[in-house]
PDB file of C-alpha atoms in Angstrom:
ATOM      1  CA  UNK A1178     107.971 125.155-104.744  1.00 63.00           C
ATOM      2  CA  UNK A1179     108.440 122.666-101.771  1.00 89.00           C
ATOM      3  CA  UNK A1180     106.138 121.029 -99.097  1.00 94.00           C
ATOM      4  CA  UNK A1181     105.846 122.164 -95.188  1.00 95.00           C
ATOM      5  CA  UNK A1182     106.124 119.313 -92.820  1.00 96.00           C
ATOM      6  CA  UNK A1183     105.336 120.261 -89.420  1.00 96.00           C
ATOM      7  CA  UNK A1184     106.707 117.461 -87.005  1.00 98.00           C
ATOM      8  CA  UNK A1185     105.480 117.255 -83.224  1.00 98.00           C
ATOM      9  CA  UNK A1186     105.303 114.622 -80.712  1.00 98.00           C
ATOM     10  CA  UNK A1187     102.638 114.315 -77.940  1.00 98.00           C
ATOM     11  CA  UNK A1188     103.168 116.617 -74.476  1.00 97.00           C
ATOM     12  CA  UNK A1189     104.545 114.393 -72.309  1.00 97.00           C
ATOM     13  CA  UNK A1190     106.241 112.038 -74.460  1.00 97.00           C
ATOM     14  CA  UNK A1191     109.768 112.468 -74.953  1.00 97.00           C
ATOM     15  CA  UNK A1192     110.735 112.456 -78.955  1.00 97.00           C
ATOM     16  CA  UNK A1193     112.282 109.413 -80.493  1.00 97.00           C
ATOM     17  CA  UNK A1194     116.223 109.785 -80.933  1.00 97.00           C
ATOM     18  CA  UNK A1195     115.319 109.601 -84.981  1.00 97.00           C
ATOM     19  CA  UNK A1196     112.519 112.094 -85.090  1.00 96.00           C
ATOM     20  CA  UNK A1197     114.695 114.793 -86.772  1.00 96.00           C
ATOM     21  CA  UNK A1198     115.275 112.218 -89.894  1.00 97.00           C
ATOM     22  CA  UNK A1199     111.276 112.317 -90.103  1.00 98.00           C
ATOM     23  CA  UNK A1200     110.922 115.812 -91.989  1.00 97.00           C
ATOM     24  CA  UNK A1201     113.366 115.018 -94.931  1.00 97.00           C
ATOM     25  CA  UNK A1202     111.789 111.482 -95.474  1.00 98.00           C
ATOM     26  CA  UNK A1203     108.246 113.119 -95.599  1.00 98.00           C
ATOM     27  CA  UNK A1204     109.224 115.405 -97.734  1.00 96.00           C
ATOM     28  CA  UNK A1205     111.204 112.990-100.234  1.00 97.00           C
ATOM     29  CA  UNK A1206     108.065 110.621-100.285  1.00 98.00           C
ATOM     30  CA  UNK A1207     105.669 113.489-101.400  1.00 97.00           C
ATOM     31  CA  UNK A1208     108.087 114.395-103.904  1.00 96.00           C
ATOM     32  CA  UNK A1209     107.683 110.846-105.326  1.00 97.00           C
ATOM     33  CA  UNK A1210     104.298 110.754-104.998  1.00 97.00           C
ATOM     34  CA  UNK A1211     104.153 114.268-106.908  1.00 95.00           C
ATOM     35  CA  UNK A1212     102.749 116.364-104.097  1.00 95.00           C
ATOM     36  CA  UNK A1213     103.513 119.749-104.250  1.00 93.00           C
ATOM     37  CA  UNK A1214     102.653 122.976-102.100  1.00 92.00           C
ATOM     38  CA  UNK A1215     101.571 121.110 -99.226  1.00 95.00           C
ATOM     39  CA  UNK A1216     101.754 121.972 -95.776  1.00 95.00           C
ATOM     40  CA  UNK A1217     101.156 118.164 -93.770  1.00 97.00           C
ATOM     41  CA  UNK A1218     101.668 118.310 -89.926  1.00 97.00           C
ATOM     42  CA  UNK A1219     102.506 114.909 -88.460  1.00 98.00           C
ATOM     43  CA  UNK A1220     101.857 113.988 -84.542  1.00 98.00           C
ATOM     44  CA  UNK A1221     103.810 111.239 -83.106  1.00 98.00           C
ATOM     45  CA  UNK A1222     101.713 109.901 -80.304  1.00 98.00           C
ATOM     46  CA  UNK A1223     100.966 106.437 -78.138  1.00 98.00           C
ATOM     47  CA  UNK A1224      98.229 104.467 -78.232  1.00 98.00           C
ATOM     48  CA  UNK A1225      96.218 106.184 -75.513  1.00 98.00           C
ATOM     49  CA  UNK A1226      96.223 109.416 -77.236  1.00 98.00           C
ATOM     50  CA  UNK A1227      95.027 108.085 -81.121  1.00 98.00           C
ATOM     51  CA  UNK A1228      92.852 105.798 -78.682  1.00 98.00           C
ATOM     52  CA  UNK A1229      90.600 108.785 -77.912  1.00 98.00           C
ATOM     53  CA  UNK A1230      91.134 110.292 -81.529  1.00 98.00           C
ATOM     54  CA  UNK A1231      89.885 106.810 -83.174  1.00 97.00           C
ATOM     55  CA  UNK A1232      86.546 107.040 -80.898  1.00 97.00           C
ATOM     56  CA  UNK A1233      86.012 111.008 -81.037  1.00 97.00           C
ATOM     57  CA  UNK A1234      86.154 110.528 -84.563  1.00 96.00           C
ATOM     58  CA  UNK A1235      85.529 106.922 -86.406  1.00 95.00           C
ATOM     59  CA  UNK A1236      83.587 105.594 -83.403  1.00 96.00           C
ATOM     60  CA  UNK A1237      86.156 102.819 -83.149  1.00 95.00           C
ATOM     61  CA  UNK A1238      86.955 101.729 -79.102  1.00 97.00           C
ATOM     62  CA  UNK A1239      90.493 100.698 -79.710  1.00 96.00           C
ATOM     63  CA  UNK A1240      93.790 102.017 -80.439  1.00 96.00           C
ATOM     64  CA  UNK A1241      95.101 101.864 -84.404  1.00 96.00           C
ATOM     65  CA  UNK A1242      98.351 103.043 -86.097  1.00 96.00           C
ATOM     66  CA  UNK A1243      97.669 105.867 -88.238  1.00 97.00           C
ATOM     67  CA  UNK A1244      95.403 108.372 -88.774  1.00 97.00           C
ATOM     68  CA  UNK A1245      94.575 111.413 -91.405  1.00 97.00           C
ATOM     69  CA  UNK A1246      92.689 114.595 -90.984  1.00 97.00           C
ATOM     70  CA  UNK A1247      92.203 116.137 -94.190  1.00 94.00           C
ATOM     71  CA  UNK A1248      91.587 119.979 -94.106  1.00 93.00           C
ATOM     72  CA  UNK A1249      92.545 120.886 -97.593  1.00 87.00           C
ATOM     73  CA  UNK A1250      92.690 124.756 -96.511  1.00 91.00           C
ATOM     74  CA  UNK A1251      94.639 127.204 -99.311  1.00 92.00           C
ATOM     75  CA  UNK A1252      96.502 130.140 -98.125  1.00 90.00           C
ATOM     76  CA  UNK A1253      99.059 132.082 -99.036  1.00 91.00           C
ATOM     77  CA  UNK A1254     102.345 133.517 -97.859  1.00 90.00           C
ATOM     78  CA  UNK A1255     105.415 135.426 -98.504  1.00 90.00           C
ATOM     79  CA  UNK A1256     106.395 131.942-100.125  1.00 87.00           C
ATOM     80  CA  UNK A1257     103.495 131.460-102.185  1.00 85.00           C
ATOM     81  CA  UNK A1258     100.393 129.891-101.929  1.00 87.00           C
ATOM     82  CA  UNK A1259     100.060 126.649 -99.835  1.00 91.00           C
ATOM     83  CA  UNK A1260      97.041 123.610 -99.531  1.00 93.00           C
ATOM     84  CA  UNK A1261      97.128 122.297 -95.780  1.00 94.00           C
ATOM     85  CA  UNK A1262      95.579 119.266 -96.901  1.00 95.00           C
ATOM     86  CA  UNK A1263      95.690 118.005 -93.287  1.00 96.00           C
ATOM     87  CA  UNK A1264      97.028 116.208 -90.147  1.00 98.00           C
ATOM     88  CA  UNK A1265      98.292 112.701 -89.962  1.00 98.00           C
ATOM     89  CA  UNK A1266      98.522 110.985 -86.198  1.00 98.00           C
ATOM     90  CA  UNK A1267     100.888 107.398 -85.683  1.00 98.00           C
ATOM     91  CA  UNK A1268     100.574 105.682 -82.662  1.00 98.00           C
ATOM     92  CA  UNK A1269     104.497 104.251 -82.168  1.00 98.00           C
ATOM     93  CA  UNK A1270     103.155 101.888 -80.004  1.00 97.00           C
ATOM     94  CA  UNK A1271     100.929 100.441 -82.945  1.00 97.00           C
ATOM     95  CA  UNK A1272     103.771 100.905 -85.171  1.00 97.00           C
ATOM     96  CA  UNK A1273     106.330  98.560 -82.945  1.00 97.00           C
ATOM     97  CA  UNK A1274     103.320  96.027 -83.289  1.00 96.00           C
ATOM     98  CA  UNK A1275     102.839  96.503 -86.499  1.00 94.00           C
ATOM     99  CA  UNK A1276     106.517  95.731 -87.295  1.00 95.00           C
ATOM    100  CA  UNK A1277     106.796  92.396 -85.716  1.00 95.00           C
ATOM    101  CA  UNK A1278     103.209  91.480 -87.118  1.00 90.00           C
ATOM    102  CA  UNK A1279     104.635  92.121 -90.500  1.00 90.00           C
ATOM    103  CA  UNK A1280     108.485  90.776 -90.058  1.00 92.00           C
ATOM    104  CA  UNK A1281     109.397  94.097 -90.772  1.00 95.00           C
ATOM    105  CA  UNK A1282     112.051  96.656 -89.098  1.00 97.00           C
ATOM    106  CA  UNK A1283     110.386  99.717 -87.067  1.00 98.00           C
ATOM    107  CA  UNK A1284     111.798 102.399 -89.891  1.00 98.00           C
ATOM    108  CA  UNK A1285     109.982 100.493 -92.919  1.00 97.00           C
ATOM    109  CA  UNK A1286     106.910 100.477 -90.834  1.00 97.00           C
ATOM    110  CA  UNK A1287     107.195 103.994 -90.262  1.00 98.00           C
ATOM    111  CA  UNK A1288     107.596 104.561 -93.575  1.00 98.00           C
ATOM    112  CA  UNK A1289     104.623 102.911 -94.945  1.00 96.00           C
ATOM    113  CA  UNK A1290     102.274 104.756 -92.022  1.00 98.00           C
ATOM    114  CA  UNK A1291     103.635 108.192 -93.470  1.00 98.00           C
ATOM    115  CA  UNK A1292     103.160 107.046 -97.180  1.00 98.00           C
ATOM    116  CA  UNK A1293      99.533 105.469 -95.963  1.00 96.00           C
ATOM    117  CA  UNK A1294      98.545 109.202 -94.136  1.00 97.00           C
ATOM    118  CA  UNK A1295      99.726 111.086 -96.964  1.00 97.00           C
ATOM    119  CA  UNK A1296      97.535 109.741 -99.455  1.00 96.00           C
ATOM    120  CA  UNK A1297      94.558 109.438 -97.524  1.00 95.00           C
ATOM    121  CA  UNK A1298      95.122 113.423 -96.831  1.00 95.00           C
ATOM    122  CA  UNK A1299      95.667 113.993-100.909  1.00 93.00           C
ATOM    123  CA  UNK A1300      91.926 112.174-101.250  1.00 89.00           C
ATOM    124  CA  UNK A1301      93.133 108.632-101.692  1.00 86.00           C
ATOM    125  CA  UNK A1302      90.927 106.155-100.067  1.00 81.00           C
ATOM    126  CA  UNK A1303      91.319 102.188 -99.914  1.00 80.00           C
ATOM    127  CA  UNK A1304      87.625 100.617 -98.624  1.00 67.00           C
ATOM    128  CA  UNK A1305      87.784  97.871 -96.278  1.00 68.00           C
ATOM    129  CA  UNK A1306      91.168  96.112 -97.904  1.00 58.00           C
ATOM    130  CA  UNK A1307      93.956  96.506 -95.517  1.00 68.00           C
ATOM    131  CA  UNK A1308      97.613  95.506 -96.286  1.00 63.00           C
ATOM    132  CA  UNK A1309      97.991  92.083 -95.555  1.00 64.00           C
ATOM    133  CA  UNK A1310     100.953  89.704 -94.717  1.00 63.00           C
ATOM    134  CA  UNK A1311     101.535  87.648 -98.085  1.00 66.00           C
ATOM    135  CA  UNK A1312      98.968  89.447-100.268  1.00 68.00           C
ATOM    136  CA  UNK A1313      99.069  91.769-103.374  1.00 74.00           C
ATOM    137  CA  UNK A1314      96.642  94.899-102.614  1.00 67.00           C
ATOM    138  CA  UNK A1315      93.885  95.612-105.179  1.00 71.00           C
ATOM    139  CA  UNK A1316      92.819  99.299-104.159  1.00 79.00           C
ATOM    140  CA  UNK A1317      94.589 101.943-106.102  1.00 84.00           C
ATOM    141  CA  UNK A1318      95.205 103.595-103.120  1.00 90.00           C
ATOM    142  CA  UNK A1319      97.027 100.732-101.420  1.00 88.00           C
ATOM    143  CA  UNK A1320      99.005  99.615-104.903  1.00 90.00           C
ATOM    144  CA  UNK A1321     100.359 103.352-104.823  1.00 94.00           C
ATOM    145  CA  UNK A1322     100.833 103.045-101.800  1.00 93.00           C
ATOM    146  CA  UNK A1323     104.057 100.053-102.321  1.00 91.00           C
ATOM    147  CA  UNK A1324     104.739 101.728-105.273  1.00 95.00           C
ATOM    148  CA  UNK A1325     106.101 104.342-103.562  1.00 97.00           C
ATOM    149  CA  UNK A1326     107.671 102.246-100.588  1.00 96.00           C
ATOM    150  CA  UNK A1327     109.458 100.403-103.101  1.00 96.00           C
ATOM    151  CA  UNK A1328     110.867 103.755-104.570  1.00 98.00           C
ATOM    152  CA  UNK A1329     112.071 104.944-100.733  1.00 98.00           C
ATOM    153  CA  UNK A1330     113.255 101.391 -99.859  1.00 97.00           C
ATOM    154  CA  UNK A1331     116.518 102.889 -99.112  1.00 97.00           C
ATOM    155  CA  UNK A1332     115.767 105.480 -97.012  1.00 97.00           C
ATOM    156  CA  UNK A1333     116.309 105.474 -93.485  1.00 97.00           C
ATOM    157  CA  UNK A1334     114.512 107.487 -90.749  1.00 97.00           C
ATOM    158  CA  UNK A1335     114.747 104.971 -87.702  1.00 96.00           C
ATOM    159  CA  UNK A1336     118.426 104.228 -86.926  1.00 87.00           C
TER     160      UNK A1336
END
């Protein structure tokens, strides 16, 4: 079986030149990560937008990079049967700062946003720690998490 990966950017934005390179990356990464069945819908927004999303729904008054939904509904098609496990939100305003807080190039950003969402939908969770500049993670979560980057350090979705 395969994974669904539903791509969509924000009404009134205009998508990124490299959003078509999105779906195949998401899909490699849960293949590494050994998700299979899914059906993942990913919203490329700007910081406005996961602005309201952050307060509606983690009481939080500021704009962040990523977020996941998890739903974790099963259905079935002509295809077979599916999990949604969910919705994952990045802010590519937050991701742009993100790279140049990190010293890193927009597309490995990207990447580790979509790696980050993806677990968190599949029940992965990683406290208070946050990746930091300089320092090895200790969560599980977050130690997956590179794991997997490392794996997909040659892919490219931002040109």
């Amino acid at each position: 079986m395969a994974n669904r990966i539903l791509i969509s950017v924000l009404d009134g934005m205009t998508a990124p030149p490299w959003s078509g390179n999105l779906e195949p990356f998401v899909r490699t990464a849960m293949g590494i990560l050994g998700y299979d069945g899914e059906e993942i819908s990913i919203l490329l927004c700007d910081d406005s937008y996961i602005r309201q999303l952050n307060i509606a729904y983690r009481g939080m008054d500021c704009p962040t990079d990523v977020l996941s939904f998890e739903n974790d509904e099963k259905y079935e098609d002509d295809e077979g049967a599916w999990t949604c496990v969910g919705d994952i939100a990045i802010s590519l305003e937050t991701l742009a700062q993100n790279a140049r807080y990190f010293e890193v190039d927009e597309n490995s950003e990207l990447k580790r946003l979509v790696v980050h969402g993806i677990l968190h939908l599949n029940g992965l969770d990683h406290g208070d720690e946050h990746i930091e500049r300089g320092r090895e993670p200790e969560s599980q979560m977050l130690r997956i998490q590179e794991d997997a980057l490392e794996k997909l350090k040659d892919e490219i979705v931002i040109v």
